[in-house]
mmCIF file of C-alpha atoms in Angstrom:
data_model
loop_
_atom_site.group_PDB
_atom_site.id
_atom_site.type_symbol
_atom_site.label_atom_id
_atom_site.label_comp_id
_atom_site.label_asym_id
_atom_site.label_seq_id
_atom_site.Cartn_x
_atom_site.Cartn_y
_atom_site.Cartn_z
ATOM 1 C CA MET A 11 154.188 22.755 314.247
ATOM 2 C CA ALA A 12 153.000 20.957 317.399
ATOM 3 C CA LEU A 13 150.867 18.624 315.276
ATOM 4 C CA LEU A 14 153.876 17.854 313.070
ATOM 5 C CA VAL A 15 155.995 16.969 316.098
ATOM 6 C CA VAL A 16 153.259 14.781 317.532
ATOM 7 C CA GLY A 17 152.846 13.039 314.185
ATOM 8 C CA LEU A 18 156.587 12.421 313.960
ATOM 9 C CA LEU A 19 156.682 10.979 317.474
ATOM 10 C CA VAL A 20 153.756 8.667 316.687
ATOM 11 C CA TYR A 21 155.475 7.507 313.498
ATOM 12 C CA GLN A 22 158.706 6.837 315.355
ATOM 13 C CA ALA A 23 156.821 4.902 318.021
ATOM 14 C CA GLU A 24 155.124 2.777 315.362
ATOM 15 C CA GLN A 25 158.459 2.096 313.691
ATOM 16 C CA THR A 26 159.956 1.102 317.023
ATOM 17 C CA ASN A 27 157.041 -1.235 317.728
ATOM 18 C CA GLN A 28 157.340 -2.851 314.304
ATOM 19 C CA SER A 29 161.067 -3.310 314.834
ATOM 20 C CA LEU A 30 160.435 -4.949 318.205
ATOM 21 C CA VAL A 31 157.807 -7.239 316.668
ATOM 22 C CA ARG A 32 160.285 -8.321 313.983
ATOM 23 C CA GLN A 33 162.944 -8.978 316.605
ATOM 24 C CA VAL A 34 160.502 -11.028 318.668
ATOM 25 C CA ASP A 35 159.499 -13.008 315.567
ATOM 26 C CA VAL A 36 163.149 -13.754 314.813
ATOM 27 C CA LEU A 37 163.785 -14.842 318.399
ATOM 28 C CA GLN A 38 160.682 -17.046 318.430
ATOM 29 C CA SER A 39 161.770 -18.619 315.149
ATOM 30 C CA GLN A 40 165.215 -19.312 316.578
ATOM 31 C CA ILE A 41 163.712 -20.799 319.744
ATOM 32 C CA GLN A 42 161.401 -23.003 317.662
ATOM 33 C CA ASP A 43 164.358 -24.121 315.559
ATOM 34 C CA LEU A 44 166.246 -25.124 318.703
ATOM 35 C CA LYS A 45 163.217 -26.995 320.066
ATOM 36 C CA GLU A 46 162.819 -28.962 316.809
ATOM 37 C CA ARG A 47 166.407 -30.169 316.619
ATOM 38 C CA TRP A 48 166.643 -33.933 317.018
ATOM 39 C CA TYR A 49 169.060 -35.437 319.511
ATOM 40 C CA GLY A 50 167.694 -38.963 319.652
ATOM 41 C CA ALA A 51 164.160 -38.440 320.945
ATOM 42 C CA PRO A 52 161.706 -39.558 319.748
ATOM 43 C CA ALA A 53 163.469 -42.794 318.820
ATOM 44 C CA ILE A 54 163.545 -44.003 315.233
ATOM 45 C CA TYR A 55 160.795 -46.579 314.609
ATOM 46 C CA GLN A 56 161.968 -50.180 314.874
ATOM 47 C CA PRO A 57 159.714 -52.788 313.213
ATOM 48 C CA PRO A 58 158.618 -55.717 315.387
ATOM 49 C CA ALA A 59 159.698 -59.233 314.471
ATOM 50 C CA ILE A 60 157.349 -61.338 312.332
ATOM 51 C CA THR A 61 157.012 -65.085 312.882
ATOM 52 C CA ASN A 62 159.008 -67.215 310.430
ATOM 53 C CA THR A 63 160.125 -64.098 308.571
ATOM 54 C CA ASP A 64 163.513 -62.523 307.911
ATOM 55 C CA ILE A 65 163.618 -58.728 307.888
ATOM 56 C CA VAL A 66 166.201 -57.286 305.504
ATOM 57 C CA PHE A 67 166.944 -53.570 305.581
ATOM 58 C CA PHE A 68 168.130 -51.184 302.904
ATOM 59 C CA ASP A 69 169.691 -47.912 303.986
ATOM 60 C CA VAL A 70 168.097 -44.569 303.215
ATOM 61 C CA LYS A 71 170.146 -41.372 303.279
ATOM 62 C CA GLY A 72 169.197 -37.731 303.782
ATOM 63 C CA SER A 73 168.508 -34.993 306.295
ATOM 64 C CA THR A 74 165.423 -33.537 304.587
ATOM 65 C CA GLN A 75 162.189 -35.144 303.452
ATOM 66 C CA GLY A 76 163.029 -34.486 299.818
ATOM 67 C CA GLN A 77 166.377 -36.243 300.178
ATOM 68 C CA LEU A 78 164.735 -39.223 301.871
ATOM 69 C CA ILE A 79 162.150 -39.541 299.091
ATOM 70 C CA GLU A 80 164.884 -39.421 296.458
ATOM 71 C CA SER A 81 166.861 -42.090 298.311
ATOM 72 C CA LEU A 82 163.776 -44.317 298.603
ATOM 73 C CA ASP A 83 162.913 -43.869 294.935
ATOM 74 C CA HIS A 84 166.432 -44.798 293.816
ATOM 75 C CA ALA A 85 166.833 -47.864 296.028
ATOM 76 C CA ASP A 86 166.000 -50.072 292.986
ATOM 77 C CA LEU A 87 164.480 -52.809 295.128
ATOM 78 C CA CYS A 88 162.819 -54.479 292.155
ATOM 79 C CA LYS A 89 166.247 -54.899 290.525
ATOM 80 C CA LYS A 90 167.910 -56.171 293.689
ATOM 81 C CA TYR A 91 165.063 -58.477 294.719
ATOM 82 C CA PRO A 92 163.262 -59.435 291.489
ATOM 83 C CA PRO A 93 160.625 -60.000 290.476
ATOM 84 C CA CYS A 94 158.255 -57.404 291.899
ATOM 85 C CA ALA A 95 154.556 -58.122 291.594
ATOM 86 C CA SER A 96 152.853 -55.558 289.386
ATOM 87 C CA ASP A 97 150.706 -52.973 291.119
ATOM 88 C CA PRO A 98 148.471 -50.827 288.864
ATOM 89 C CA ALA A 99 148.569 -48.054 291.470
ATOM 90 C CA VAL A 100 152.369 -47.842 291.135
ATOM 91 C CA PRO A 101 152.973 -47.815 287.363
ATOM 92 C CA ASN A 102 156.574 -46.589 287.698
ATOM 93 C CA GLY A 103 157.566 -49.797 289.482
ATOM 94 C CA VAL A 104 159.136 -47.981 292.438
ATOM 95 C CA ALA A 105 158.889 -49.928 295.693
ATOM 96 C CA TRP A 106 159.670 -48.668 299.205
ATOM 97 C CA GLY A 107 159.258 -52.132 300.726
ATOM 98 C CA LEU A 108 158.916 -55.723 299.540
ATOM 99 C CA GLU A 109 157.740 -59.151 300.674
ATOM 100 C CA GLY A 110 158.642 -62.548 299.325
ATOM 101 C CA GLY A 111 159.127 -66.164 300.319
ATOM 102 C CA ASN A 112 161.249 -69.181 299.514
ATOM 103 C CA LEU A 113 161.373 -72.884 300.214
ATOM 104 C CA VAL A 114 163.444 -73.709 303.280
ATOM 105 C CA ASP A 115 164.680 -76.831 301.466
ATOM 106 C CA LYS A 116 164.995 -76.836 297.699
ATOM 107 C CA THR A 117 163.737 -80.409 297.482
ATOM 108 C CA VAL A 118 160.541 -81.921 298.856
ATOM 109 C CA SER A 119 160.901 -85.144 300.846
ATOM 110 C CA CYS A 120 157.839 -87.341 301.231
ATOM 111 C CA TYR A 121 157.338 -90.560 303.176
ATOM 112 C CA SER A 122 153.615 -90.118 303.641
ATOM 113 C CA PRO A 123 151.451 -87.342 302.156
ATOM 114 C CA SER A 124 149.642 -86.765 305.438
ATOM 115 C CA THR A 125 152.888 -86.004 307.277
ATOM 116 C CA THR A 126 154.627 -84.033 304.531
ATOM 117 C CA THR A 127 154.855 -80.305 305.126
ATOM 118 C CA VAL A 128 156.693 -78.101 302.657
ATOM 119 C CA ALA A 129 158.384 -75.393 304.714
ATOM 120 C CA PHE A 130 158.607 -71.828 303.486
ATOM 121 C CA ARG A 131 160.260 -68.815 305.073
ATOM 122 C CA GLU A 132 159.128 -65.281 304.353
ATOM 123 C CA MET A 133 161.272 -62.201 303.875
ATOM 124 C CA VAL A 134 160.389 -58.533 304.014
ATOM 125 C CA VAL A 135 162.612 -55.717 302.785
ATOM 126 C CA LEU A 136 162.200 -52.473 304.723
ATOM 127 C CA PRO A 137 163.869 -49.050 304.666
ATOM 128 C CA ARG A 138 166.276 -48.082 307.435
ATOM 129 C CA TRP A 139 167.229 -44.484 308.186
ATOM 130 C CA THR A 140 169.986 -43.692 310.677
ATOM 131 C CA PRO A 141 170.123 -39.892 310.995
ATOM 132 C CA ALA A 142 172.955 -38.113 312.777
ATOM 133 C CA VAL A 143 172.108 -37.393 316.420
ATOM 134 C CA ASP A 144 173.560 -33.890 316.326
ATOM 135 C CA GLY A 145 170.588 -31.595 315.812
ATOM 136 C CA THR A 146 170.954 -31.307 312.040
ATOM 137 C CA VAL A 147 167.730 -33.298 311.590
ATOM 138 C CA LYS A 148 164.429 -31.888 312.826
ATOM 139 C CA ILE A 149 161.996 -33.709 315.106
ATOM 140 C CA PRO A 150 159.008 -33.234 312.735
ATOM 141 C CA LEU A 151 160.964 -35.085 310.023
ATOM 142 C CA VAL A 152 161.679 -37.965 312.412
ATOM 143 C CA GLU A 153 157.976 -38.100 313.284
ATOM 144 C CA ARG A 154 157.029 -38.187 309.594
ATOM 145 C CA TRP A 155 159.615 -40.884 308.947
ATOM 146 C CA ASN A 156 158.351 -43.008 311.825
ATOM 147 C CA ALA A 157 154.805 -42.765 310.490
ATOM 148 C CA LEU A 158 155.985 -43.778 307.008
ATOM 149 C CA ALA A 159 158.130 -46.665 308.269
ATOM 150 C CA LYS A 160 155.237 -48.019 310.324
ATOM 151 C CA ALA A 161 152.872 -47.830 307.332
ATOM 152 C CA ILE A 162 155.370 -49.672 305.105
ATOM 153 C CA TYR A 163 155.862 -52.334 307.776
ATOM 154 C CA THR A 164 152.103 -52.753 308.164
ATOM 155 C CA HIS A 165 151.732 -53.180 304.408
ATOM 156 C CA GLU A 166 154.434 -55.825 304.122
ATOM 157 C CA ALA A 167 153.275 -57.632 307.270
ATOM 158 C CA GLY A 168 149.864 -57.899 305.603
ATOM 159 C CA HIS A 169 151.493 -59.612 302.622
ATOM 160 C CA VAL A 170 153.279 -62.016 304.980
ATOM 161 C CA ALA A 171 150.024 -62.964 306.710
ATOM 162 C CA ILE A 172 148.400 -63.718 303.343
ATOM 163 C CA ALA A 173 151.409 -65.741 302.201
ATOM 164 C CA GLN A 174 151.563 -67.789 305.392
ATOM 165 C CA LYS A 175 147.861 -68.599 305.201
ATOM 166 C CA GLY A 176 148.158 -69.451 301.516
ATOM 167 C CA ILE A 177 151.088 -71.810 302.085
ATOM 168 C CA ALA A 178 149.270 -73.462 304.996
ATOM 169 C CA ASP A 179 146.244 -74.017 302.745
ATOM 170 C CA LEU A 180 148.447 -75.532 300.020
ATOM 171 C CA ASN A 181 150.099 -77.868 302.507
ATOM 172 C CA ASN A 182 146.694 -78.917 303.779
ATOM 173 C CA ARG A 183 145.547 -79.741 300.237
ATOM 174 C CA ALA A 184 148.729 -81.681 299.483
ATOM 175 C CA GLN A 185 148.372 -83.690 302.688
ATOM 176 C CA GLN A 186 144.988 -84.982 301.487
ATOM 177 C CA LEU A 187 146.570 -86.651 298.448
ATOM 178 C CA SER A 188 146.963 -90.430 298.315
ATOM 179 C CA THR A 189 150.571 -90.847 297.163
ATOM 180 C CA CYS A 190 153.912 -89.088 297.390
ATOM 181 C CA ASP A 191 154.047 -88.937 293.589
ATOM 182 C CA ALA A 192 150.819 -86.944 293.696
ATOM 183 C CA VAL A 193 152.404 -84.633 296.264
ATOM 184 C CA PHE A 194 155.429 -84.043 294.025
ATOM 185 C CA THR A 195 153.155 -83.370 291.053
ATOM 186 C CA PHE A 196 151.088 -80.968 293.147
ATOM 187 C CA TRP A 197 154.064 -78.845 294.169
ATOM 188 C CA ASP A 198 155.652 -78.987 290.705
ATOM 189 C CA ASP A 199 152.533 -77.551 289.070
ATOM 190 C CA PRO A 200 153.478 -74.101 287.663
ATOM 191 C CA HIS A 201 150.035 -72.857 288.690
ATOM 192 C CA VAL A 202 150.214 -74.033 292.292
ATOM 193 C CA TYR A 203 150.652 -70.464 293.550
ATOM 194 C CA ASP A 204 148.023 -68.864 291.320
ATOM 195 C CA LYS A 205 145.475 -68.436 294.122
ATOM 196 C CA LEU A 206 148.109 -67.028 296.460
ATOM 197 C CA ASP A 207 149.155 -64.513 293.799
ATOM 198 C CA ALA A 208 145.503 -63.576 293.280
ATOM 199 C CA ASP A 209 145.024 -63.123 297.030
ATOM 200 C CA GLN A 210 148.028 -60.779 297.160
ATOM 201 C CA ALA A 211 146.661 -58.759 294.243
ATOM 202 C CA ALA A 212 143.255 -58.587 295.942
ATOM 203 C CA TYR A 213 144.980 -57.277 299.076
ATOM 204 C CA HIS A 214 146.414 -54.404 297.039
ATOM 205 C CA ALA A 215 143.000 -53.712 295.538
ATOM 206 C CA ARG A 216 141.363 -53.564 298.987
ATOM 207 C CA LEU A 217 144.019 -51.176 300.256
ATOM 208 C CA HIS A 218 143.688 -48.847 297.303
ATOM 209 C CA ALA A 219 139.904 -48.844 297.679
ATOM 210 C CA ASP A 220 140.226 -47.679 301.289
ATOM 211 C CA CYS A 221 143.706 -46.181 301.460
ATOM 212 C CA ARG A 222 144.737 -45.434 305.042
ATOM 213 C CA PRO A 223 148.200 -45.561 306.648
ATOM 214 C CA GLU A 224 146.962 -47.600 309.594
ATOM 215 C CA VAL A 225 146.078 -50.471 307.245
ATOM 216 C CA GLY A 226 149.279 -50.200 305.219
ATOM 217 C CA CYS A 227 148.368 -47.832 302.400
ATOM 218 C CA ILE A 228 150.033 -44.448 301.889
ATOM 219 C CA PRO A 229 147.747 -41.881 300.226
ATOM 220 C CA PRO A 230 149.463 -39.622 297.669
ATOM 221 C CA GLY A 231 151.114 -36.685 299.422
ATOM 222 C CA TRP A 232 150.319 -37.987 302.905
ATOM 223 C CA MET A 233 152.504 -36.116 305.417
ATOM 224 C CA GLY A 234 154.566 -34.873 302.487
ATOM 225 C CA TRP A 235 155.414 -38.366 301.230
#
C-alpha cells in the first residue's frame, strides 16, 4: 500500500511538472510573439538614388510572406512596362523589378558630330511595401523583405550601370563620325543597341552562374522567397 501511495505521488508530481513546462512554453511563445511585433523598427529599406535614373515604385500588399509573394507575382510588370527582356532562368515571365531607358529628346539634333551627345535617362521599377505599424506584421518578415528589396535594387542598379556605359560607348562611336548625316544613320540603325542587349543578357548569365543576393541574384527559396 505504501508503495502504491508513493507511486501515485510521483506520478502526480510528474504531471504537475509537465503542466508547468507546458505553461512556461506557452508564456515563452507569447513573449516571443510580443518581441517580434513590428512597430516601425527596423525601418523599411529605402533604395538609394541612382544617377540620371528615375525610380518608379509599384505597391505590394500583404502581412505574411506568402501574401507578399502573391502580390509580387501578380504585379504584371511586363504588361505595364513592356517589353521585358527574356530571361531563361525565369520562363514564366514574372518580374519583381525592371530597368529600362529612353531618349530624353525624341529627335537628335546635330551641328557637329564631335559635339553631339544623345541623352538617355534610365528608369528602374521597384517594389514598395508599406506595412501597418501596429504590430500585426512581424519583425522577421520585415527583415526578410528588406533583404529582398536590397537584392532587387542591386540587380536593377547593375542593369543601369551596364546601360549607362553602353550608351556612353555608342555616343563615343557616333562622335567619331565625319558628318551629321552619318550620325543620324548611326542612331537610326535598328541594330545599334544589339551589343548593349547582349551585355545585359551576359549580366544575367553571370548572375545565374554565381547566384548570390549581394550581387543581385536571388537563389530559389532564399529566405523563403
